[in-house]
Coordinates of C-alpha atoms in Angstrom, one line a residue:
X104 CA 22.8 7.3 19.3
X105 CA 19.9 6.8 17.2
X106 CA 20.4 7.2 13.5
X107 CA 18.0 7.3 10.2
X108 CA 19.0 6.7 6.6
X109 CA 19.0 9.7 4.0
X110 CA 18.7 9.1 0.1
X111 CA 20.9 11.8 -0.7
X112 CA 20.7 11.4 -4.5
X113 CA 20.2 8.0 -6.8
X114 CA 22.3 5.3 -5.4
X115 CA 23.4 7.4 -2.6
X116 CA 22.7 6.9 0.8
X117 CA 24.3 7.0 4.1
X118 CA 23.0 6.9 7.9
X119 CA 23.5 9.5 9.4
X120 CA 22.5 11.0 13.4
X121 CA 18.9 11.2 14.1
X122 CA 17.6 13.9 16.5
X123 CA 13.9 14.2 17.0
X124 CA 11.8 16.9 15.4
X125 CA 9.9 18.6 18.4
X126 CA 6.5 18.3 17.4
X127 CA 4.9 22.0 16.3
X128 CA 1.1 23.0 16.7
X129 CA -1.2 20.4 15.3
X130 CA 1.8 17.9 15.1
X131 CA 2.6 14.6 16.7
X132 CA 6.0 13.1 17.6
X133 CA 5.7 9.1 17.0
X134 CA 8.2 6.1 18.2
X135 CA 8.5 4.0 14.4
X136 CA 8.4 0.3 15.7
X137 CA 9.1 -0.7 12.3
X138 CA 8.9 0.9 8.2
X139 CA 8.0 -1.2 5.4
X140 CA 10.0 -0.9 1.9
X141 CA 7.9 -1.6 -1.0
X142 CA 8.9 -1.2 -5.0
X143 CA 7.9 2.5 -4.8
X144 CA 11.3 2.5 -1.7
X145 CA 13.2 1.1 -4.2
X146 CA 12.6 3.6 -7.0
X147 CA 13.3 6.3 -4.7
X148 CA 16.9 4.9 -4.1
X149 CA 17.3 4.0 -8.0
X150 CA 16.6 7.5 -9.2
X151 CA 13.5 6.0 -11.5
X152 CA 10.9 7.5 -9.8
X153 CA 8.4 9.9 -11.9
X154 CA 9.5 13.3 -11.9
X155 CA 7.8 15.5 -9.3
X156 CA 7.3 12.2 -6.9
X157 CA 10.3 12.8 -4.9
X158 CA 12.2 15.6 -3.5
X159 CA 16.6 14.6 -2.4
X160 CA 17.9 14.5 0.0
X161 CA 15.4 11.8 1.7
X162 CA 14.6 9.8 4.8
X163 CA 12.2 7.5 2.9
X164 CA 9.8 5.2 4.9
X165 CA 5.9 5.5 4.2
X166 CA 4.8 2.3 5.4
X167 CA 5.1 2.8 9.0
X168 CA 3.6 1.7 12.7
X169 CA 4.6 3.3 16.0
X170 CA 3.7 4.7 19.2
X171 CA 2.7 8.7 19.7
X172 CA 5.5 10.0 21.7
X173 CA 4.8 13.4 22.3
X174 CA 2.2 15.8 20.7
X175 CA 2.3 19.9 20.1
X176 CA -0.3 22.1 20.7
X177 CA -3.7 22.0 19.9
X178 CA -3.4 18.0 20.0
X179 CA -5.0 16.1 22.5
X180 CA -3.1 14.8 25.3
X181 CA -4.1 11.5 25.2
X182 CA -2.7 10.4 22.0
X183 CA 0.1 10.1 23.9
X184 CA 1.5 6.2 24.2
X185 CA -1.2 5.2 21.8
X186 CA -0.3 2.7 18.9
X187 CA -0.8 4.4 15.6
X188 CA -0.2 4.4 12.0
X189 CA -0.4 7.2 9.6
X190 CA -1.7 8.9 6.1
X191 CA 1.1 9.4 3.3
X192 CA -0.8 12.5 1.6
X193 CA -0.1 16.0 3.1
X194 CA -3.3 17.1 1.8
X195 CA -3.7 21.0 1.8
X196 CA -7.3 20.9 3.4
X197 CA -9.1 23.4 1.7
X198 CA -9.6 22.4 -2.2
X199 CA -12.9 21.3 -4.0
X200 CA -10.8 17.4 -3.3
X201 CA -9.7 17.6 -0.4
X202 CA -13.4 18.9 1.1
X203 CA -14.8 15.6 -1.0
X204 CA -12.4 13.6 1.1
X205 CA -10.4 12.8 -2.0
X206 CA -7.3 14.0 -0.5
X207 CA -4.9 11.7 -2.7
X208 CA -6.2 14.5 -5.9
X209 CA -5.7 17.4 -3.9
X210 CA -5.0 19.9 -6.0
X211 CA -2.5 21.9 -4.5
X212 CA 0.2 19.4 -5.5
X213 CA 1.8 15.8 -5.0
X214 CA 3.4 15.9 -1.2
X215 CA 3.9 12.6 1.0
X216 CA 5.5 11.3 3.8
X217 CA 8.5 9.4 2.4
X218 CA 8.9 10.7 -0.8
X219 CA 8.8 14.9 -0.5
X220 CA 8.7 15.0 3.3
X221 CA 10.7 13.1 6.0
X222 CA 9.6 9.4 6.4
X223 CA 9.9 6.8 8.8
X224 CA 13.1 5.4 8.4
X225 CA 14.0 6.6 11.4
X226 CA 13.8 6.5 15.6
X227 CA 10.9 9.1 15.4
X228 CA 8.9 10.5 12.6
X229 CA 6.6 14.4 13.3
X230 CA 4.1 14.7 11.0
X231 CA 0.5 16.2 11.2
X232 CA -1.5 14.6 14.2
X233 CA -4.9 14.4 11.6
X234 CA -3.0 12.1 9.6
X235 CA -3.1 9.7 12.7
X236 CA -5.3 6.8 12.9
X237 CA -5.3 5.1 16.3
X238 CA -4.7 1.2 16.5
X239 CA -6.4 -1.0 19.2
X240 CA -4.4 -0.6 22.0
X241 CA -3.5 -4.8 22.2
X242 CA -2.6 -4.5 18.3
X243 CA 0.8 -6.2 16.5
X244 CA 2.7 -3.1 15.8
X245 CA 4.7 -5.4 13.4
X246 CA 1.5 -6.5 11.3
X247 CA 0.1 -2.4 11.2
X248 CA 3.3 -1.7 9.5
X249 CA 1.7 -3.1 6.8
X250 CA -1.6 -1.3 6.9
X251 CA -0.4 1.2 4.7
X252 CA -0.3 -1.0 1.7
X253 CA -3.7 -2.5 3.4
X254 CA -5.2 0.7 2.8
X255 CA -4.3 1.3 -0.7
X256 CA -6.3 -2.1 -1.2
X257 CA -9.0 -0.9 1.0
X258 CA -9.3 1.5 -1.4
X259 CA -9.7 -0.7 -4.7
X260 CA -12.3 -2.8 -2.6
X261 CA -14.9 0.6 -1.5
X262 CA -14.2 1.6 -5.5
X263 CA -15.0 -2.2 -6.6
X264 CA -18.2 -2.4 -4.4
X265 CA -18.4 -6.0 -4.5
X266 CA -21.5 -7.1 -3.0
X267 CA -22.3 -11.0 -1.2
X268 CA -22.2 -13.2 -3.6
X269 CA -21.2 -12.0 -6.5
X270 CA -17.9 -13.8 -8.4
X271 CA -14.8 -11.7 -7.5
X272 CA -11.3 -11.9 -8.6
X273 CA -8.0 -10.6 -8.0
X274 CA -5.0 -10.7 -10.8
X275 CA -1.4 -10.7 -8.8
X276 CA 0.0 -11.9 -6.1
X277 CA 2.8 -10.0 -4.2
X278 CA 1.2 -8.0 -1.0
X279 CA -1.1 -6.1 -2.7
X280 CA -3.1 -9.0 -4.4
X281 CA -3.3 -10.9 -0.7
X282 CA -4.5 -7.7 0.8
X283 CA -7.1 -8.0 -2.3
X284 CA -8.0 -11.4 -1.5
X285 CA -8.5 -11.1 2.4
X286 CA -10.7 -7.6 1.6
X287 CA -12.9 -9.3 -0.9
X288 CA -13.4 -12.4 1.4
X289 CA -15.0 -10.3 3.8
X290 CA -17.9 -9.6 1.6
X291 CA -19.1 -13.4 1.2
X292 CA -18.4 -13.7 -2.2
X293 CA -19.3 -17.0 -4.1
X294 CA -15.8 -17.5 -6.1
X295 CA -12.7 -16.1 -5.1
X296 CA -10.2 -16.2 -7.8
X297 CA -6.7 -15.6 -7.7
X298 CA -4.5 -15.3 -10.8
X299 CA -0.8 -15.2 -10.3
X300 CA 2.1 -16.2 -12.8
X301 CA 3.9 -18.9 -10.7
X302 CA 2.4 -21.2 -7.5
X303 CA 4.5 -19.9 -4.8
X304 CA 1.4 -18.1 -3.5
X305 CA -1.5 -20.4 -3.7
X306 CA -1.5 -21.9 -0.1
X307 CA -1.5 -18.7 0.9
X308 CA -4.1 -17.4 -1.5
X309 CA -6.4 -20.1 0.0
X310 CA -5.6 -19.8 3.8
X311 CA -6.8 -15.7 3.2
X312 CA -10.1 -17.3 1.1
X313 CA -9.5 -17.9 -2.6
X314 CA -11.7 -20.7 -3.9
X315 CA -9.5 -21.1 -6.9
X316 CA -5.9 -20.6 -8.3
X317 CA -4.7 -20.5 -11.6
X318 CA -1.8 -19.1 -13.8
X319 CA -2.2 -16.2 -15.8
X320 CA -0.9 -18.3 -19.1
X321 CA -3.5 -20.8 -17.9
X322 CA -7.2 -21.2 -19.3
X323 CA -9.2 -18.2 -17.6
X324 CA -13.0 -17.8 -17.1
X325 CA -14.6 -14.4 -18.4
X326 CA -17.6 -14.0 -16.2
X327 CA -16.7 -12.3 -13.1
X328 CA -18.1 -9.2 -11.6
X329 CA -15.5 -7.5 -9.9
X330 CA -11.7 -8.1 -10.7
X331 CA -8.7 -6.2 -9.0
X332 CA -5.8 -6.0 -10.3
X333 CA -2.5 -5.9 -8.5
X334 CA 0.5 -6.8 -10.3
X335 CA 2.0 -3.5 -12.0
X336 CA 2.0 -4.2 -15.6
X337 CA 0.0 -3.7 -18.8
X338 CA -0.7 -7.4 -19.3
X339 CA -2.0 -7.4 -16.0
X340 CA -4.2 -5.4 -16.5
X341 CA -5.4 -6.9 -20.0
X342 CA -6.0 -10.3 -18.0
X343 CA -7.5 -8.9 -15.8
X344 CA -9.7 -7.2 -18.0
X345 CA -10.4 -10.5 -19.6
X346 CA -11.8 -12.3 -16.9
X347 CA -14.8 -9.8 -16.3
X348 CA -18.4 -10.3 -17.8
X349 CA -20.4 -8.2 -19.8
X350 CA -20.9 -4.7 -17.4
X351 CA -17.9 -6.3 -15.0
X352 CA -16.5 -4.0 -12.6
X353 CA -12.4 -3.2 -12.8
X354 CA -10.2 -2.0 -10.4
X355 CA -6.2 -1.3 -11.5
X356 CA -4.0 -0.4 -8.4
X357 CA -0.3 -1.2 -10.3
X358 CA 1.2 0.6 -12.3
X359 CA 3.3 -0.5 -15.3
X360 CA 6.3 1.1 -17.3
X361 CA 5.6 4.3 -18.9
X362 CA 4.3 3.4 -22.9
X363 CA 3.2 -0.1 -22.0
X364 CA 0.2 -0.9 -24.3
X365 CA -3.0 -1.1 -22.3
X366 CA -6.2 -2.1 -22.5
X367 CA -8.5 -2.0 -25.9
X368 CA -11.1 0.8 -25.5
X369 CA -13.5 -0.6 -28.1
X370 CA -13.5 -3.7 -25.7
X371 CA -14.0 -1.6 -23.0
X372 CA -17.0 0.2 -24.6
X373 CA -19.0 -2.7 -26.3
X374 CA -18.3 -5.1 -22.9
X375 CA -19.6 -1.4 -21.0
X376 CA -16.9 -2.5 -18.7
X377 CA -16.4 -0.1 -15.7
X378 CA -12.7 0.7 -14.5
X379 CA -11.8 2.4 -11.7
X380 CA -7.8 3.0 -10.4
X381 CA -6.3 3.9 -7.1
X382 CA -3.4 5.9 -6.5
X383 CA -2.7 6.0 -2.5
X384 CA -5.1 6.2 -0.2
X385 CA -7.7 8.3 1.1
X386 CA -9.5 8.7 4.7
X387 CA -12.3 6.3 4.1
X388 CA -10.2 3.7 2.8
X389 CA -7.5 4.2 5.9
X390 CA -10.3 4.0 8.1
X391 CA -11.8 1.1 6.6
X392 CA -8.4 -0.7 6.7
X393 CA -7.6 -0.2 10.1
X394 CA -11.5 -1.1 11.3
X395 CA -10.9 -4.5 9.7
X396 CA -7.7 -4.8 10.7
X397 CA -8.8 -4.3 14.5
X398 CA -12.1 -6.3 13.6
X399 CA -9.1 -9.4 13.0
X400 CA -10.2 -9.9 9.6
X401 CA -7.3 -8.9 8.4
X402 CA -3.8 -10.8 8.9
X403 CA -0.7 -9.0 7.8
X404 CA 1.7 -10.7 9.6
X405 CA 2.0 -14.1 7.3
X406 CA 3.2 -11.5 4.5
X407 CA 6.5 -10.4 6.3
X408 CA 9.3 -12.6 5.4
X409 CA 12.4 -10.4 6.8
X410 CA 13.0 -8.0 9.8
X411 CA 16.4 -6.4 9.4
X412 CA 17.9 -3.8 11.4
X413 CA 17.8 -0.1 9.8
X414 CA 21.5 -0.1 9.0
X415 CA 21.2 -2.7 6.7
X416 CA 18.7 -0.5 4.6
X417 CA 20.7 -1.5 1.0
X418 CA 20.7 -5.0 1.7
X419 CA 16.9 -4.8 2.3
X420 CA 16.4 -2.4 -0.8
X421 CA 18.1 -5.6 -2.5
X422 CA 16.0 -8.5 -1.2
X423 CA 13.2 -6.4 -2.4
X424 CA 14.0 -6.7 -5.9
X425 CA 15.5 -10.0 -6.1
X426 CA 12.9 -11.6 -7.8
X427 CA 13.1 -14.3 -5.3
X428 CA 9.7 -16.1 -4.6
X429 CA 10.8 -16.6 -1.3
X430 CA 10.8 -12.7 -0.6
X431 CA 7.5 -11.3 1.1
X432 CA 7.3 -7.7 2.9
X433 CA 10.6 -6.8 4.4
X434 CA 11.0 -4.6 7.3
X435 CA 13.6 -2.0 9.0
X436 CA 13.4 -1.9 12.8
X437 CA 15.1 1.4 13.5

């Protein structure tokens, strides 16, 4: 029997029998190969995520790759046994937003797979077949399971628009910042910096491009053109900040404690620095991710560091925030 894991309330979970959702008009039934569980996962299982961000009881899992199953009507027949991954945001279509293509503001309200709606830590997930975006069909279903978090960073890079060889950046270094530093080496640029606060990920920062490493309490340059930031926190951001040039171009993508101080508006104003943020991740930018991902200019798979099965799902909710160095991506296989 196949099971999935329910959040029922904060530090309550249990697994419990899965069934299969039949998929409904305009739906599609999908196989998860494997879910990803990033710091977002482990607020939903603390009870410390904002208020309106998650709905109990909840089968979490928005990081997801698996194979279309079935579909319901009005879906074409062929998505069948194609590899796939999927949008979080169940947009509502029709607003000023969501017709801009800027379905992560759609202003009917905050719904997403994994956090409102049934996610993928699971046998199957049904969700909306538009939300779909097809994989090659020789594609690593283990290294899409991370194109999720790809996309997100997809998204900081169209915002960024950093063009062949201009100086680029990117402050942080968990999966986010060496999504950042593979997307910005496609563009050619002439210095790729990456600014971490331990060493654990420069060889790695280098084998996905970075020209230079250097800690954050290190000495820093302040002439780059495009910086993204990826760590989560408000002195992130500040460094990150730091290192641009006059008319720089900023892109934030973590987000830090509620309160934290942030960055100095008069320095923002006489630098004329331009700052951008993501939260999620639109069409464009899941289109984008899985093109370059298919393209092979993207490499997920040196990022996942454990593969547990999906009854161990508190034991992988702890690895993620150990602290250890050692600690990459971790993934369920349900």
């Amino acid at each position: 029997m196949s099971t999935a894991v329910v959040v029922e309330a904060p530090g309550r979970y249990r697994p419990v029998a899965h069934t299969p959702r039949e998929p409904g008009p305009g739906e599609a039934l999908v196989a998860v190969h494997a879910v990803g569980i990033c710091g977002s996962d482990r607020e939903v299982y603390q009870g410390n995520r904002p208020e309106g961000y998650v709905r109990y009881p909840l089968t979490p899992g928005h990081e997801w790759s698996g194979t279309v199953a079935g579909v319901g009507a009005g879906v074409p027949e062929g998505l069948v046994g194609r590899k796939v991954v999927g949008e979080g945001f169940r947009n509502c279509q029709v607003c000023d937003r969501c017709h801009a293509g800027e379905t992560t503001l759609c202003t009917r309200g905050y719904e997403e797979t994994g956090f409102t709606q049934p996610g993928a830590m699971a046998a199957t997930l049904t969700l909306p077949a538009r939300l779909l975006h097809v994989l090659p069909d020789d594609a690593d279903l283990t290294a899409a399971a991370l194109l999720e978090p790809a996309a997100c960073i997809a998204a900081a890079a169209l915002k960024a628009g950093a063009r062949p060889g201009e100086r680029v950046a990117v402050v942080g270094t968990g999966t986010l910042g060496m999504f950042a530093v593979q997307f910005l080496k496609a563009v050619s640029p002439a210095e790729l910096l990456v600014v971490g606060t331990g060493d654990d990920r420069e060889a790695l920062s280098r084998r996905f491009g970075a020209t230079d490493f250097r800690l954050k309490d290190q000495r820093l340059p302040d002439d780059f053109d495009v910086v993204i930031e990826t760590a989560g926190s408000a002195s992130a951001a500040r460094t990150a900040a730091a290192l641009l040039r006059r008319g720089g171009r900023l892109v934030l993508t973590g987000i830090p404690a509620p309160g934290a101080d942030g960055l100095d508006p008069t320095g923002l104003v006489v630098r004329q620095l331009e700052v951008r943020t993501v939260f999620g991740a639109p069409p464009d930018a899941w289109a984008h991710a899985v093109r370059v991902f298919g393209a092979g200019l993207l490499h997920p798979l040196p990022l996942v560091t454990h593969e547990l099965p999906l009854t161990e799902f508190p034991q992988a909710i702890e690895l993620v925030g150990a602290g250890d160095p050692k600690v990459g991506k971790v993934l369920l296989r349900p």
